[in-house]
Short mmCIF file of C-alpha atoms in Angstrom, two decimals:
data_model
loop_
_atom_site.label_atom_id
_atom_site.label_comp_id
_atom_site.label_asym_id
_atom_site.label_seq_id
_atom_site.Cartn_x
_atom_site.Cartn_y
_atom_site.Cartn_z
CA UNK A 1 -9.96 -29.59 84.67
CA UNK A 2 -11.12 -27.58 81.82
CA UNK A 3 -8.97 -27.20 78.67
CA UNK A 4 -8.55 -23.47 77.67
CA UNK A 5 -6.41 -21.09 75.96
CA UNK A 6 -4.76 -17.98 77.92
CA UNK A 7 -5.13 -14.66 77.02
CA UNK A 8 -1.91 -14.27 75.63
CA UNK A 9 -1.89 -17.26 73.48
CA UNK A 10 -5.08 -15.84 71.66
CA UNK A 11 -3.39 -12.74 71.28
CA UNK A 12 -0.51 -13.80 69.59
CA UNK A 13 -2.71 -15.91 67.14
CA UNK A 14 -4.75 -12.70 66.18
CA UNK A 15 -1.37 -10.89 65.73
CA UNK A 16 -0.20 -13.82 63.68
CA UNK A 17 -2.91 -13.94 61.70
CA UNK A 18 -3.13 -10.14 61.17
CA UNK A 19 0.12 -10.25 59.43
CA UNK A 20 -0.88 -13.08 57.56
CA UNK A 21 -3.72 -11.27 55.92
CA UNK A 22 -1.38 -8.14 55.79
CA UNK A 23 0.70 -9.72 53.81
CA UNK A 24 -1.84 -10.86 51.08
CA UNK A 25 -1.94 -8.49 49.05
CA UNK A 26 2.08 -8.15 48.79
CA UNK A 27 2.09 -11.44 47.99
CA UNK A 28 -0.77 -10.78 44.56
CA UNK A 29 1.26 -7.81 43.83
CA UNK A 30 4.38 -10.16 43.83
CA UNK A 31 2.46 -13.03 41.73
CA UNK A 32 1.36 -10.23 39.40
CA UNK A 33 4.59 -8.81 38.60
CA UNK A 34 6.25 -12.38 38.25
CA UNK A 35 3.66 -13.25 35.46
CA UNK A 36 3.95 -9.92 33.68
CA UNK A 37 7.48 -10.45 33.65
CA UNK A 38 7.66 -14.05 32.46
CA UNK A 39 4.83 -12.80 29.68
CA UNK A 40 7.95 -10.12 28.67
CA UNK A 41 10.75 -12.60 28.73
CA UNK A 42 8.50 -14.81 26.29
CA UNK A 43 7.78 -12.10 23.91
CA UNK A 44 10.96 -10.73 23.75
CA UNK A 45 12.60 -15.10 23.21
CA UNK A 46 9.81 -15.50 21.13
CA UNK A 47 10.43 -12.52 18.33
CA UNK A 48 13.92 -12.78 18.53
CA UNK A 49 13.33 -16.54 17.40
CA UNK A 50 11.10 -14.94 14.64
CA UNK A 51 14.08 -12.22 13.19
CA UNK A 52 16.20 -15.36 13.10
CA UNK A 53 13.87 -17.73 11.50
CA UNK A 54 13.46 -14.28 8.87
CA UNK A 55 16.76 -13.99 9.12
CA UNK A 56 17.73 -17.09 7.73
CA UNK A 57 16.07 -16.80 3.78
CA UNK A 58 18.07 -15.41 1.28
CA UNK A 59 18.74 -11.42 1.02
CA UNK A 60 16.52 -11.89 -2.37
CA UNK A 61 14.90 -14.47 -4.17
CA UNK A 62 17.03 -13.55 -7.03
CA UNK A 63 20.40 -13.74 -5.01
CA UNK A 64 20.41 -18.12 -5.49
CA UNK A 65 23.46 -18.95 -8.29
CA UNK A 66 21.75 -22.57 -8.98
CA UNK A 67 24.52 -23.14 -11.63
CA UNK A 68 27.46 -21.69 -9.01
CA UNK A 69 25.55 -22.87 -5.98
CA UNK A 70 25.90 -19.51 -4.13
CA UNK A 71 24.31 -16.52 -3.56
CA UNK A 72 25.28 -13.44 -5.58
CA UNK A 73 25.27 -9.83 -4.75
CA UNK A 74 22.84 -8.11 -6.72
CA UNK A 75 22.94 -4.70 -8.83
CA UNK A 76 20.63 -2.04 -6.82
CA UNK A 77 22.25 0.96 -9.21
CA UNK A 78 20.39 -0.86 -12.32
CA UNK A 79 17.12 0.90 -11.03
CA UNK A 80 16.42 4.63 -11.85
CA UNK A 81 16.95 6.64 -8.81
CA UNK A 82 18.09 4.45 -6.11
CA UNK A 83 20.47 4.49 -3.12
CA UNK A 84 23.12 2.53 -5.04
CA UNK A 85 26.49 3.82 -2.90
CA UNK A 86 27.00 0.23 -2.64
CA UNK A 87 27.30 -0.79 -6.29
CA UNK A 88 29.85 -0.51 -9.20
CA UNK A 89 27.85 -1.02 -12.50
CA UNK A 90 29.85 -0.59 -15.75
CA UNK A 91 30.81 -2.37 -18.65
CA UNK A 92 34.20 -3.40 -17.72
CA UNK A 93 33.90 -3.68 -13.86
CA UNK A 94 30.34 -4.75 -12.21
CA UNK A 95 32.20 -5.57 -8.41
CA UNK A 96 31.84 -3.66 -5.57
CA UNK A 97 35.15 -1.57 -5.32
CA UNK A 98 37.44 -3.89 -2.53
CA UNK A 99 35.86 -7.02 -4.09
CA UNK A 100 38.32 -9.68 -5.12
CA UNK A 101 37.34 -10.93 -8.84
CA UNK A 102 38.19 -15.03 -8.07
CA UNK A 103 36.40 -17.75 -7.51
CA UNK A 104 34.55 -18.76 -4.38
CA UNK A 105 34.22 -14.57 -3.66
CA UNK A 106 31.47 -12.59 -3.39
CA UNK A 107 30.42 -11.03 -6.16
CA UNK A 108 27.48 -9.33 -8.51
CA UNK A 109 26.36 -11.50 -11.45
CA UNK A 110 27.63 -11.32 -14.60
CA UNK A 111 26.48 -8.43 -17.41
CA UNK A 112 23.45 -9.47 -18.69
CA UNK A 113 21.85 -12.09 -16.53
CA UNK A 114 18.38 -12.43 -15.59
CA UNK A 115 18.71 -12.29 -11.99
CA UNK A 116 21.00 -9.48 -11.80
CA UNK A 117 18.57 -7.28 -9.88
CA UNK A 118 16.69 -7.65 -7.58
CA UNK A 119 13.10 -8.65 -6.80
CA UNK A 120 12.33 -5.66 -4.96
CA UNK A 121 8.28 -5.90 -4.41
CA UNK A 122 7.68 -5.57 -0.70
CA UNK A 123 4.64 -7.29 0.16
CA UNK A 124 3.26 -9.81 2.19
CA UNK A 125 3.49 -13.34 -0.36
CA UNK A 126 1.74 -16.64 -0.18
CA UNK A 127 4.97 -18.11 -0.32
CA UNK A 128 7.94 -16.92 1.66
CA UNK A 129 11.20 -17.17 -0.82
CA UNK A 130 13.17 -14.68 0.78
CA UNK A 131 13.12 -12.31 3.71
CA UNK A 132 10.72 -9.92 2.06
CA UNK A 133 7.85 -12.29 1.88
CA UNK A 134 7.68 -12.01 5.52
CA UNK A 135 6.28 -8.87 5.37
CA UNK A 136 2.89 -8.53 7.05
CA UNK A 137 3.03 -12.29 7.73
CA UNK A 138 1.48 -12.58 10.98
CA UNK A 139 2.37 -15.22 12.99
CA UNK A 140 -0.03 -16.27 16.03
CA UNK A 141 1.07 -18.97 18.70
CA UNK A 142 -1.72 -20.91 19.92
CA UNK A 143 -1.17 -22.14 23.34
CA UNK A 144 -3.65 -24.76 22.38
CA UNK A 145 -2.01 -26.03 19.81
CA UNK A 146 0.02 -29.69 21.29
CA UNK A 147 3.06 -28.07 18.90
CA UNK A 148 3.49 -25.04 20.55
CA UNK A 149 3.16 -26.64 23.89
CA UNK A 150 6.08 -24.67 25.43
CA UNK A 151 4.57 -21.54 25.40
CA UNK A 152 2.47 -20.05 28.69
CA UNK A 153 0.61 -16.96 26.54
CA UNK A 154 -0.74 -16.77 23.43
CA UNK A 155 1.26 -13.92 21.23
CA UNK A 156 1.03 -12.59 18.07
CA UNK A 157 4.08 -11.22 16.08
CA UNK A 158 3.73 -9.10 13.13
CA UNK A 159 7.00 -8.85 11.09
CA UNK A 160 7.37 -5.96 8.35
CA UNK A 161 10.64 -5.58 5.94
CA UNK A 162 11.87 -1.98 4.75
CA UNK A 163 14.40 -1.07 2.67
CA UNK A 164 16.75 1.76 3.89
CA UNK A 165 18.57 4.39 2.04
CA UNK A 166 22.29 3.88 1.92
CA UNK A 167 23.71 6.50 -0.11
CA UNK A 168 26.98 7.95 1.12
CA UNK A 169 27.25 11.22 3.16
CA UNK A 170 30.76 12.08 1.69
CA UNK A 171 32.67 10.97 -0.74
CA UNK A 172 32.44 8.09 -3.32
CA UNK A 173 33.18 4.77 -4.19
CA UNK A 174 34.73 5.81 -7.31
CA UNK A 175 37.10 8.15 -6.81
CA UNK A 176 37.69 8.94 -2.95
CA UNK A 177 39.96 7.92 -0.71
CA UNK A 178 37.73 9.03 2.45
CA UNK A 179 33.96 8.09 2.02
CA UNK A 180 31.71 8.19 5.10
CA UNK A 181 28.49 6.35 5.34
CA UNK A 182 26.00 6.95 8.14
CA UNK A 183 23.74 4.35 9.77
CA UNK A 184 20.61 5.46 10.21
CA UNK A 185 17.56 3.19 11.60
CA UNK A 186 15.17 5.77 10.83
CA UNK A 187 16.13 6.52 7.36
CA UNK A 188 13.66 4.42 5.60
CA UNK A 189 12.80 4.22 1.88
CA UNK A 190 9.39 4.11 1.56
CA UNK A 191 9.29 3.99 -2.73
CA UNK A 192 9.71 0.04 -3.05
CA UNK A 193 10.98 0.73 -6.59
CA UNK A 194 13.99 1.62 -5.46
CA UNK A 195 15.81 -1.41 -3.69
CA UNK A 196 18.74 0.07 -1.77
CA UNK A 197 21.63 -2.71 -0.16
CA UNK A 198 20.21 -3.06 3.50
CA UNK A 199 17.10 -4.26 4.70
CA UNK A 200 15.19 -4.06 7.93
CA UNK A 201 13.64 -6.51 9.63
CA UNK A 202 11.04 -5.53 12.49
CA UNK A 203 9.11 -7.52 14.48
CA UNK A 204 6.19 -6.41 17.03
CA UNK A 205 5.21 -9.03 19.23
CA UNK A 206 1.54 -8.17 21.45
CA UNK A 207 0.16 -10.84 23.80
CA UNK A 208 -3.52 -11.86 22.47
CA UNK A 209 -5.17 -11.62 26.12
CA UNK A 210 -4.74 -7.95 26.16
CA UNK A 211 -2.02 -7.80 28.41
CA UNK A 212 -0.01 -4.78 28.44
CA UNK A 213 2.71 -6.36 26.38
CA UNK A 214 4.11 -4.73 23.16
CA UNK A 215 8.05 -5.81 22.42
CA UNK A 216 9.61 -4.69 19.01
CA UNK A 217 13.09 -5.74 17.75
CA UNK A 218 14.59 -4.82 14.66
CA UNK A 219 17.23 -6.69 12.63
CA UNK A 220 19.49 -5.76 9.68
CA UNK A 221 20.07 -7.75 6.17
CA UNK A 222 22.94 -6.42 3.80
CA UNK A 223 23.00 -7.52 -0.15
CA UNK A 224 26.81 -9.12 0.14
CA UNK A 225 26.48 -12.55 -1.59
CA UNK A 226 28.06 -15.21 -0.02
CA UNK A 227 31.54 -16.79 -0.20
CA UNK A 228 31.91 -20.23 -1.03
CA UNK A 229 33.87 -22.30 1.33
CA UNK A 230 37.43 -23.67 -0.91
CA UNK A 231 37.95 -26.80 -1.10
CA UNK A 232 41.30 -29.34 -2.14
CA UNK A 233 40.52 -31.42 -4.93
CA UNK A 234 42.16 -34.76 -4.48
#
């Protein structure tokens, strides 16, 4: 006896196989989307590791107190013309208004010294000292590259710093008992020579490979100093 297949049986494998191919190109589509999104969810890990990394110099290279081993606020109002809502500059009281005059506070430095203002050239530096350097820095991850072995897709991230304008909307540090300050992203000032108290940190992350991939995060810095931790003398 001959061995055959019936008719139906070789239907049913052409029907099978029909939705096999069918489903093909769902199944690209699906593989597709999968890798665009993992490229995303790398980009987007991978710059906010870069804001943090930025994030982590000092406010200005002229903020380190090596004789008080902590960083000071600095004087913006010294310069001619800036945003300097922030600052109290006199002869008799160079705090912030609300700022406690006592050891291990934050506060400005003393009348006088060197550092007192700040280094205010934004530019891209051969050495990174504080989170202005950064600017224009960019930073390319080489999937090649045995140290960088955890990342799937080459990216590069280009960070840039701006200052923004913080002057007050109403009132005044002075004399006011209501002062209102608005927040604004947007509201950048684009003469360097006038250092205001808040910096912005943007990062644009684009995959080398020309994938459709363009992530940008932003991140804020404010000129408060630093507060030294007390300690009991024994």
């Amino acid at each position: 006896m001959r061995k055959a297949v019936s008719l139906i049986e070789l239907i049913i494998a052409i029907v099978v196989m029909g939705i096999a191919v069918m489903s093909l190109p769902l199944i690209l589509t699906q593989t597709q989307s999968n890798n665009a999104l993992a490229l995303q969810q790398e980009a987007i890990l991978s710059t906010k590791a870069k804001i943090g990394f930025i994030s982590s110099y000092p406010w200005d290279e002229n903020s380190w107190d090596g004789t008080g081993s902590i960083f000071r606020v600095l004087d913006t109002s010294a310069s001619p013309s800036a945003d300097d809502a922030f600052d109290v500059n006199t002869t008799t009281d160079i705090r912030r208004i609300g700022h406690i005059e006592a050891s291990q506070r934050r506060r400005l430095w003393d009348i006088g010294h060197a550092n007192r203002l700040p280094n205010n050239e934004i530019s891209a530096a051969s050495t990174e000292n504080d989170i202005d350097d950064f600017h224009n820095h960019n930073d390319d991850i080489n999937i090649t590259d045995p140290t960088q072995m955890d990342y799937i897709f080459a990216l590069t991230m280009n960070p840039e710093i701006f200052y923004l304008r913080d002057s007050l909307s109403a009132g005044n540090y002075l004399n006011s008992n209501t002062i209102q300050f608005d927040f604004n992203a947007t509201n950048i000032e684009t003469n360097t020579s006038r250092p205001t108290n808040i910096k912005m940190i943007a990062v644009r992350t684009v995959s080398q490979t020309g994938n459709d991939i363009n992530v940008s995060l932003r991140s804020f810095a404010s000129n408060i100093g630093q507060s030294k931790i007390l300690k009991r003398d024994w």
